[in-house]
PDB file of C-alpha atoms in Angstrom:
ATOM      1  CA  UNK A   1      89.419 113.761 126.754  1.00 96.00           C
ATOM      2  CA  UNK A   2      88.641 116.066 123.859  1.00 97.00           C
ATOM      3  CA  UNK A   3      87.460 114.101 120.825  1.00 98.00           C
ATOM      4  CA  UNK A   4      86.117 115.670 117.668  1.00 98.00           C
ATOM      5  CA  UNK A   5      85.359 113.742 114.486  1.00 98.00           C
ATOM      6  CA  UNK A   6      85.506 115.492 111.132  1.00 98.00           C
ATOM      7  CA  UNK A   7      84.459 113.758 107.903  1.00 98.00           C
ATOM      8  CA  UNK A   8      87.125 114.837 105.389  1.00 97.00           C
ATOM      9  CA  UNK A   9      87.626 114.592 101.650  1.00 94.00           C
ATOM     10  CA  UNK A  10      85.337 113.302  98.910  1.00 93.00           C
ATOM     11  CA  UNK A  11      85.088 109.873 100.560  1.00 94.00           C
ATOM     12  CA  UNK A  12      84.206 111.427 103.944  1.00 97.00           C
ATOM     13  CA  UNK A  13      86.918 109.723 105.973  1.00 98.00           C
ATOM     14  CA  UNK A  14      86.362 110.089 109.720  1.00 98.00           C
ATOM     15  CA  UNK A  15      89.346 112.093 110.977  1.00 98.00           C
ATOM     16  CA  UNK A  16      89.673 112.153 114.778  1.00 98.00           C
ATOM     17  CA  UNK A  17      91.193 115.033 116.747  1.00 98.00           C
ATOM     18  CA  UNK A  18      91.962 113.693 120.224  1.00 98.00           C
ATOM     19  CA  UNK A  19      93.295 115.952 122.971  1.00 98.00           C
ATOM     20  CA  UNK A  20      94.087 116.154 126.664  1.00 98.00           C
ATOM     21  CA  UNK A  21      92.013 118.849 128.371  1.00 97.00           C
ATOM     22  CA  UNK A  22      94.778 119.625 130.900  1.00 97.00           C
ATOM     23  CA  UNK A  23      98.019 119.652 128.890  1.00 97.00           C
ATOM     24  CA  UNK A  24      96.288 120.592 125.605  1.00 98.00           C
ATOM     25  CA  UNK A  25      98.477 118.109 123.761  1.00 98.00           C
ATOM     26  CA  UNK A  26      96.730 116.319 120.905  1.00 98.00           C
ATOM     27  CA  UNK A  27      96.959 113.674 118.222  1.00 98.00           C
ATOM     28  CA  UNK A  28      95.225 113.612 114.864  1.00 98.00           C
ATOM     29  CA  UNK A  29      94.175 110.282 113.403  1.00 98.00           C
ATOM     30  CA  UNK A  30      93.603 109.832 109.650  1.00 98.00           C
ATOM     31  CA  UNK A  31      93.968 113.369 108.270  1.00 98.00           C
ATOM     32  CA  UNK A  32      92.950 112.359 104.759  1.00 96.00           C
ATOM     33  CA  UNK A  33      92.144 115.873 103.503  1.00 95.00           C
ATOM     34  CA  UNK A  34      90.725 119.264 104.575  1.00 97.00           C
ATOM     35  CA  UNK A  35      93.739 120.161 106.715  1.00 98.00           C
ATOM     36  CA  UNK A  36      92.541 123.763 107.107  1.00 98.00           C
ATOM     37  CA  UNK A  37      89.376 122.506 108.818  1.00 98.00           C
ATOM     38  CA  UNK A  38      91.399 120.129 111.010  1.00 98.00           C
ATOM     39  CA  UNK A  39      93.676 122.969 112.093  1.00 98.00           C
ATOM     40  CA  UNK A  40      90.642 125.142 112.865  1.00 98.00           C
ATOM     41  CA  UNK A  41      89.396 122.525 115.348  1.00 98.00           C
ATOM     42  CA  UNK A  42      92.889 122.239 116.844  1.00 98.00           C
ATOM     43  CA  UNK A  43      93.049 126.033 117.257  1.00 98.00           C
ATOM     44  CA  UNK A  44      89.534 126.278 118.720  1.00 97.00           C
ATOM     45  CA  UNK A  45      90.539 123.941 121.547  1.00 98.00           C
ATOM     46  CA  UNK A  46      93.996 125.510 121.966  1.00 98.00           C
ATOM     47  CA  UNK A  47      95.689 122.219 121.200  1.00 98.00           C
ATOM     48  CA  UNK A  48      99.245 121.366 120.180  1.00 98.00           C
ATOM     49  CA  UNK A  49      99.457 118.378 117.843  1.00 98.00           C
ATOM     50  CA  UNK A  50     102.130 115.941 119.018  1.00 97.00           C
ATOM     51  CA  UNK A  51     101.327 112.860 116.908  1.00 97.00           C
ATOM     52  CA  UNK A  52      99.760 112.137 113.528  1.00 98.00           C
ATOM     53  CA  UNK A  53      98.546 108.535 113.378  1.00 98.00           C
ATOM     54  CA  UNK A  54      97.444 106.948 110.106  1.00 98.00           C
ATOM     55  CA  UNK A  55      95.416 103.732 110.359  1.00 98.00           C
ATOM     56  CA  UNK A  56      96.413 102.639 106.841  1.00 98.00           C
ATOM     57  CA  UNK A  57      97.924 104.129 103.701  1.00 97.00           C
ATOM     58  CA  UNK A  58      94.892 104.596 101.489  1.00 97.00           C
ATOM     59  CA  UNK A  59      94.709 108.043  99.946  1.00 95.00           C
ATOM     60  CA  UNK A  60      91.523 109.073 101.738  1.00 96.00           C
ATOM     61  CA  UNK A  61      93.181 108.487 105.137  1.00 97.00           C
ATOM     62  CA  UNK A  62      96.732 109.734 104.560  1.00 97.00           C
ATOM     63  CA  UNK A  63      96.348 112.391 101.874  1.00 96.00           C
ATOM     64  CA  UNK A  64      96.592 115.400 104.209  1.00 97.00           C
ATOM     65  CA  UNK A  65      99.186 113.978 106.603  1.00 98.00           C
ATOM     66  CA  UNK A  66     102.206 115.764 105.139  1.00 97.00           C
ATOM     67  CA  UNK A  67     100.459 119.134 105.050  1.00 97.00           C
ATOM     68  CA  UNK A  68      99.440 118.657 108.688  1.00 98.00           C
ATOM     69  CA  UNK A  69     103.005 117.678 109.586  1.00 98.00           C
ATOM     70  CA  UNK A  70     104.339 120.837 107.938  1.00 98.00           C
ATOM     71  CA  UNK A  71     101.812 122.959 109.836  1.00 98.00           C
ATOM     72  CA  UNK A  72     102.389 121.387 113.264  1.00 98.00           C
ATOM     73  CA  UNK A  73     105.801 119.695 113.240  1.00 98.00           C
ATOM     74  CA  UNK A  74     104.197 116.488 114.507  1.00 98.00           C
ATOM     75  CA  UNK A  75     105.613 113.135 113.330  1.00 98.00           C
ATOM     76  CA  UNK A  76     103.597 110.799 111.105  1.00 98.00           C
ATOM     77  CA  UNK A  77     103.131 107.253 112.400  1.00 98.00           C
ATOM     78  CA  UNK A  78     102.132 104.449 110.021  1.00 98.00           C
ATOM     79  CA  UNK A  79     102.893 100.751 110.182  1.00 98.00           C
ATOM     80  CA  UNK A  80     105.716  99.845 107.805  1.00 98.00           C
ATOM     81  CA  UNK A  81     103.726  97.014 106.208  1.00 98.00           C
ATOM     82  CA  UNK A  82     101.875  99.714 104.252  1.00 98.00           C
ATOM     83  CA  UNK A  83     105.060 101.211 102.750  1.00 97.00           C
ATOM     84  CA  UNK A  84     104.165  99.782  99.333  1.00 96.00           C
ATOM     85  CA  UNK A  85     100.845 101.634  99.425  1.00 96.00           C
ATOM     86  CA  UNK A  86     102.633 104.877 100.302  1.00 97.00           C
ATOM     87  CA  UNK A  87     104.732 104.405  97.170  1.00 96.00           C
ATOM     88  CA  UNK A  88     101.497 103.927  95.213  1.00 94.00           C
ATOM     89  CA  UNK A  89      99.919 107.221  96.349  1.00 94.00           C
ATOM     90  CA  UNK A  90     100.240 108.929  92.932  1.00 93.00           C
ATOM     91  CA  UNK A  91      98.376 105.968  91.403  1.00 92.00           C
ATOM     92  CA  UNK A  92      95.809 105.983  94.220  1.00 93.00           C
ATOM     93  CA  UNK A  93      95.186 109.691  93.610  1.00 91.00           C
ATOM     94  CA  UNK A  94      94.493 108.995  89.930  1.00 90.00           C
ATOM     95  CA  UNK A  95      92.081 106.170  90.798  1.00 86.00           C
ATOM     96  CA  UNK A  96      90.117 108.477  93.095  1.00 84.00           C
ATOM     97  CA  UNK A  97      90.374 111.613  90.969  1.00 83.00           C
ATOM     98  CA  UNK A  98      92.208 113.386  93.794  1.00 83.00           C
ATOM     99  CA  UNK A  99      95.283 115.571  93.805  1.00 85.00           C
ATOM    100  CA  UNK A 100      98.620 113.781  94.275  1.00 90.00           C
ATOM    101  CA  UNK A 101      99.766 114.713  97.815  1.00 89.00           C
ATOM    102  CA  UNK A 102     103.431 114.417  96.847  1.00 91.00           C
ATOM    103  CA  UNK A 103     106.060 112.693  98.949  1.00 93.00           C
ATOM    104  CA  UNK A 104     104.862 111.721 102.429  1.00 95.00           C
ATOM    105  CA  UNK A 105     107.621 111.161 104.975  1.00 96.00           C
ATOM    106  CA  UNK A 106     106.776 108.540 107.606  1.00 97.00           C
ATOM    107  CA  UNK A 107     108.550 109.046 110.946  1.00 98.00           C
ATOM    108  CA  UNK A 108     107.682 105.901 112.856  1.00 97.00           C
ATOM    109  CA  UNK A 109     106.197 102.424 112.459  1.00 98.00           C
ATOM    110  CA  UNK A 110     103.972 101.560 115.446  1.00 98.00           C
ATOM    111  CA  UNK A 111     103.617  97.911 116.442  1.00 96.00           C
ATOM    112  CA  UNK A 112     100.911  96.076 118.388  1.00 96.00           C
ATOM    113  CA  UNK A 113     101.026  97.063 122.039  1.00 97.00           C
ATOM    114  CA  UNK A 114     102.781 100.372 121.420  1.00 98.00           C
ATOM    115  CA  UNK A 115     101.294 103.378 123.202  1.00 97.00           C
ATOM    116  CA  UNK A 116     100.598 106.713 121.495  1.00 98.00           C
ATOM    117  CA  UNK A 117      99.996 109.569 123.914  1.00 96.00           C
ATOM    118  CA  UNK A 118      98.819 113.159 124.037  1.00 96.00           C
ATOM    119  CA  UNK A 119      99.325 114.352 127.574  1.00 96.00           C
ATOM    120  CA  UNK A 120      97.468 111.953 129.853  1.00 96.00           C
ATOM    121  CA  UNK A 121      95.391 110.529 127.004  1.00 97.00           C
ATOM    122  CA  UNK A 122      96.914 107.257 125.830  1.00 97.00           C
ATOM    123  CA  UNK A 123      95.916 104.913 123.035  1.00 98.00           C
ATOM    124  CA  UNK A 124      97.182 101.384 122.375  1.00 98.00           C
ATOM    125  CA  UNK A 125      98.096 100.289 118.871  1.00 98.00           C
ATOM    126  CA  UNK A 126      96.323  97.131 117.698  1.00 98.00           C
ATOM    127  CA  UNK A 127      97.605  95.804 114.382  1.00 98.00           C
ATOM    128  CA  UNK A 128      94.636  94.513 112.380  1.00 98.00           C
ATOM    129  CA  UNK A 129      95.874  93.492 108.905  1.00 98.00           C
ATOM    130  CA  UNK A 130      93.375  92.530 106.249  1.00 98.00           C
ATOM    131  CA  UNK A 131      92.017  95.716 104.691  1.00 98.00           C
ATOM    132  CA  UNK A 132      95.680  96.485 104.031  1.00 98.00           C
ATOM    133  CA  UNK A 133      98.816  94.706 105.241  1.00 98.00           C
ATOM    134  CA  UNK A 134      99.636  97.437 107.767  1.00 98.00           C
ATOM    135  CA  UNK A 135      96.133  98.346 108.958  1.00 98.00           C
ATOM    136  CA  UNK A 136      95.894  99.275 112.619  1.00 98.00           C
ATOM    137  CA  UNK A 137      93.318 100.374 115.176  1.00 98.00           C
ATOM    138  CA  UNK A 138      93.912 102.708 118.107  1.00 98.00           C
ATOM    139  CA  UNK A 139      92.273 101.699 121.397  1.00 98.00           C
ATOM    140  CA  UNK A 140      91.704 104.207 124.188  1.00 98.00           C
ATOM    141  CA  UNK A 141      91.013 101.828 127.058  1.00 97.00           C
ATOM    142  CA  UNK A 142      90.230 104.416 129.763  1.00 96.00           C
ATOM    143  CA  UNK A 143      87.647 106.055 127.512  1.00 97.00           C
ATOM    144  CA  UNK A 144      86.465 102.767 125.941  1.00 98.00           C
ATOM    145  CA  UNK A 145      86.866 104.044 122.384  1.00 98.00           C
ATOM    146  CA  UNK A 146      88.305 102.289 119.352  1.00 98.00           C
ATOM    147  CA  UNK A 147      89.433 104.232 116.292  1.00 98.00           C
ATOM    148  CA  UNK A 148      88.971 101.379 113.834  1.00 98.00           C
ATOM    149  CA  UNK A 149      90.142 102.755 110.500  1.00 98.00           C
ATOM    150  CA  UNK A 150      88.621 100.690 107.691  1.00 98.00           C
ATOM    151  CA  UNK A 151      88.787  97.387 109.576  1.00 98.00           C
ATOM    152  CA  UNK A 152      85.272  97.582 111.025  1.00 98.00           C
ATOM    153  CA  UNK A 153      82.194  99.603 110.084  1.00 98.00           C
ATOM    154  CA  UNK A 154      78.649  99.773 111.417  1.00 98.00           C
ATOM    155  CA  UNK A 155      77.139  96.684 109.823  1.00 97.00           C
ATOM    156  CA  UNK A 156      80.114  95.914 107.603  1.00 98.00           C
ATOM    157  CA  UNK A 157      83.874  95.335 107.417  1.00 98.00           C
ATOM    158  CA  UNK A 158      86.694  96.718 105.302  1.00 98.00           C
ATOM    159  CA  UNK A 159      86.952  95.668 101.691  1.00 97.00           C
ATOM    160  CA  UNK A 160      89.744  93.229 100.868  1.00 97.00           C
ATOM    161  CA  UNK A 161      89.897  93.393  97.065  1.00 95.00           C
ATOM    162  CA  UNK A 162      92.486  96.198  96.873  1.00 91.00           C
ATOM    163  CA  UNK A 163      96.295  95.731  96.898  1.00 91.00           C
ATOM    164  CA  UNK A 164      97.405  94.229 100.209  1.00 93.00           C
ATOM    165  CA  UNK A 165      93.911  93.110 101.155  1.00 96.00           C
ATOM    166  CA  UNK A 166      93.066  89.652 102.496  1.00 97.00           C
ATOM    167  CA  UNK A 167      89.661  88.370 103.602  1.00 97.00           C
ATOM    168  CA  UNK A 168      91.246  85.633 105.714  1.00 97.00           C
ATOM    169  CA  UNK A 169      93.497  88.106 107.526  1.00 98.00           C
ATOM    170  CA  UNK A 170      90.794  90.691 108.197  1.00 98.00           C
ATOM    171  CA  UNK A 171      88.528  88.007 109.641  1.00 98.00           C
ATOM    172  CA  UNK A 172      91.321  86.840 111.939  1.00 98.00           C
ATOM    173  CA  UNK A 173      91.979  90.444 112.981  1.00 98.00           C
ATOM    174  CA  UNK A 174      88.313  91.004 113.720  1.00 98.00           C
ATOM    175  CA  UNK A 175      87.659  87.809 115.651  1.00 97.00           C
ATOM    176  CA  UNK A 176      90.971  87.596 117.533  1.00 97.00           C
ATOM    177  CA  UNK A 177      91.739  91.267 118.200  1.00 98.00           C
ATOM    178  CA  UNK A 178      88.739  93.541 117.715  1.00 98.00           C
ATOM    179  CA  UNK A 179      86.005  91.316 119.153  1.00 97.00           C
ATOM    180  CA  UNK A 180      88.196  90.651 122.199  1.00 97.00           C
ATOM    181  CA  UNK A 181      87.277  94.166 123.373  1.00 98.00           C
ATOM    182  CA  UNK A 182      84.314  94.766 125.728  1.00 98.00           C
ATOM    183  CA  UNK A 183      80.835  95.163 124.259  1.00 98.00           C
ATOM    184  CA  UNK A 184      80.456  98.749 125.486  1.00 98.00           C
ATOM    185  CA  UNK A 185      83.497 100.029 123.580  1.00 98.00           C
ATOM    186  CA  UNK A 186      82.473 102.775 121.149  1.00 98.00           C
ATOM    187  CA  UNK A 187      83.783 102.168 117.630  1.00 98.00           C
ATOM    188  CA  UNK A 188      84.725 105.091 115.394  1.00 98.00           C
ATOM    189  CA  UNK A 189      84.945 103.562 111.890  1.00 98.00           C
ATOM    190  CA  UNK A 190      86.937 105.027 109.040  1.00 98.00           C
ATOM    191  CA  UNK A 191      83.676 106.074 107.375  1.00 98.00           C
ATOM    192  CA  UNK A 192      80.059 106.353 108.429  1.00 98.00           C
ATOM    193  CA  UNK A 193      78.300 106.300 111.805  1.00 98.00           C
ATOM    194  CA  UNK A 194      79.665 105.241 115.162  1.00 98.00           C
ATOM    195  CA  UNK A 195      78.758 101.883 116.626  1.00 98.00           C
ATOM    196  CA  UNK A 196      79.798  99.614 119.516  1.00 98.00           C
ATOM    197  CA  UNK A 197      81.601  96.311 119.757  1.00 98.00           C
ATOM    198  CA  UNK A 198      78.466  94.731 121.230  1.00 98.00           C
ATOM    199  CA  UNK A 199      76.231  95.918 118.410  1.00 98.00           C
ATOM    200  CA  UNK A 200      78.611  94.576 115.782  1.00 98.00           C
ATOM    201  CA  UNK A 201      79.098  91.282 117.616  1.00 96.00           C
ATOM    202  CA  UNK A 202      75.323  90.749 117.628  1.00 96.00           C
ATOM    203  CA  UNK A 203      74.185  92.327 114.371  1.00 96.00           C
ATOM    204  CA  UNK A 204      77.043  92.606 111.859  1.00 98.00           C
ATOM    205  CA  UNK A 205      76.338  89.909 109.224  1.00 97.00           C
ATOM    206  CA  UNK A 206      80.056  89.550 108.445  1.00 96.00           C
ATOM    207  CA  UNK A 207      80.845  88.604 112.032  1.00 95.00           C
ATOM    208  CA  UNK A 208      78.255  85.893 112.533  1.00 86.00           C
ATOM    209  CA  UNK A 209      79.632  82.365 112.856  1.00 68.00           C
TER     210      UNK A 209
END
């Protein structure tokens, strides 16, 4: 499994480029900005992007998705419960002082249990509402990696005070879905350093009973 993480945009969103070393098929997760740099990594590994997965529709995670789609032809996958946030992207851009990305066309709405593949590399969709209504994580079981979006961070959790956020729902998502994974699973948060499920179970103050 090829896995490169690039911190993109002014909010340094962790964009993941995940590829299969044999078929050279790839997926890009959370291309929030800096599409030229993302494409440079894709080219360096000789990859062909087959899927663009967005963990949730905040500007810093989805802002570059349409440009990447135009460059690669890959479909954009985002859970439909975040459609209202997609419609709010011009407003989100103003809030963040970023350029309006224009219309973003979503091609599919993944559900919990759906598989997203690039060659032999396969990730399972885990819906984890709370940060937004349509927030999802992508779990690569064979590699024991979780792309967590803004649901879980090292030492923290996603904020719930923005449109579509719910503290009750994110806590249910964390305790029922995320913490059901093994302790040695590596967590790639939407921002900041990597962690593990075990570390967060033991040390994250938001997850203590």
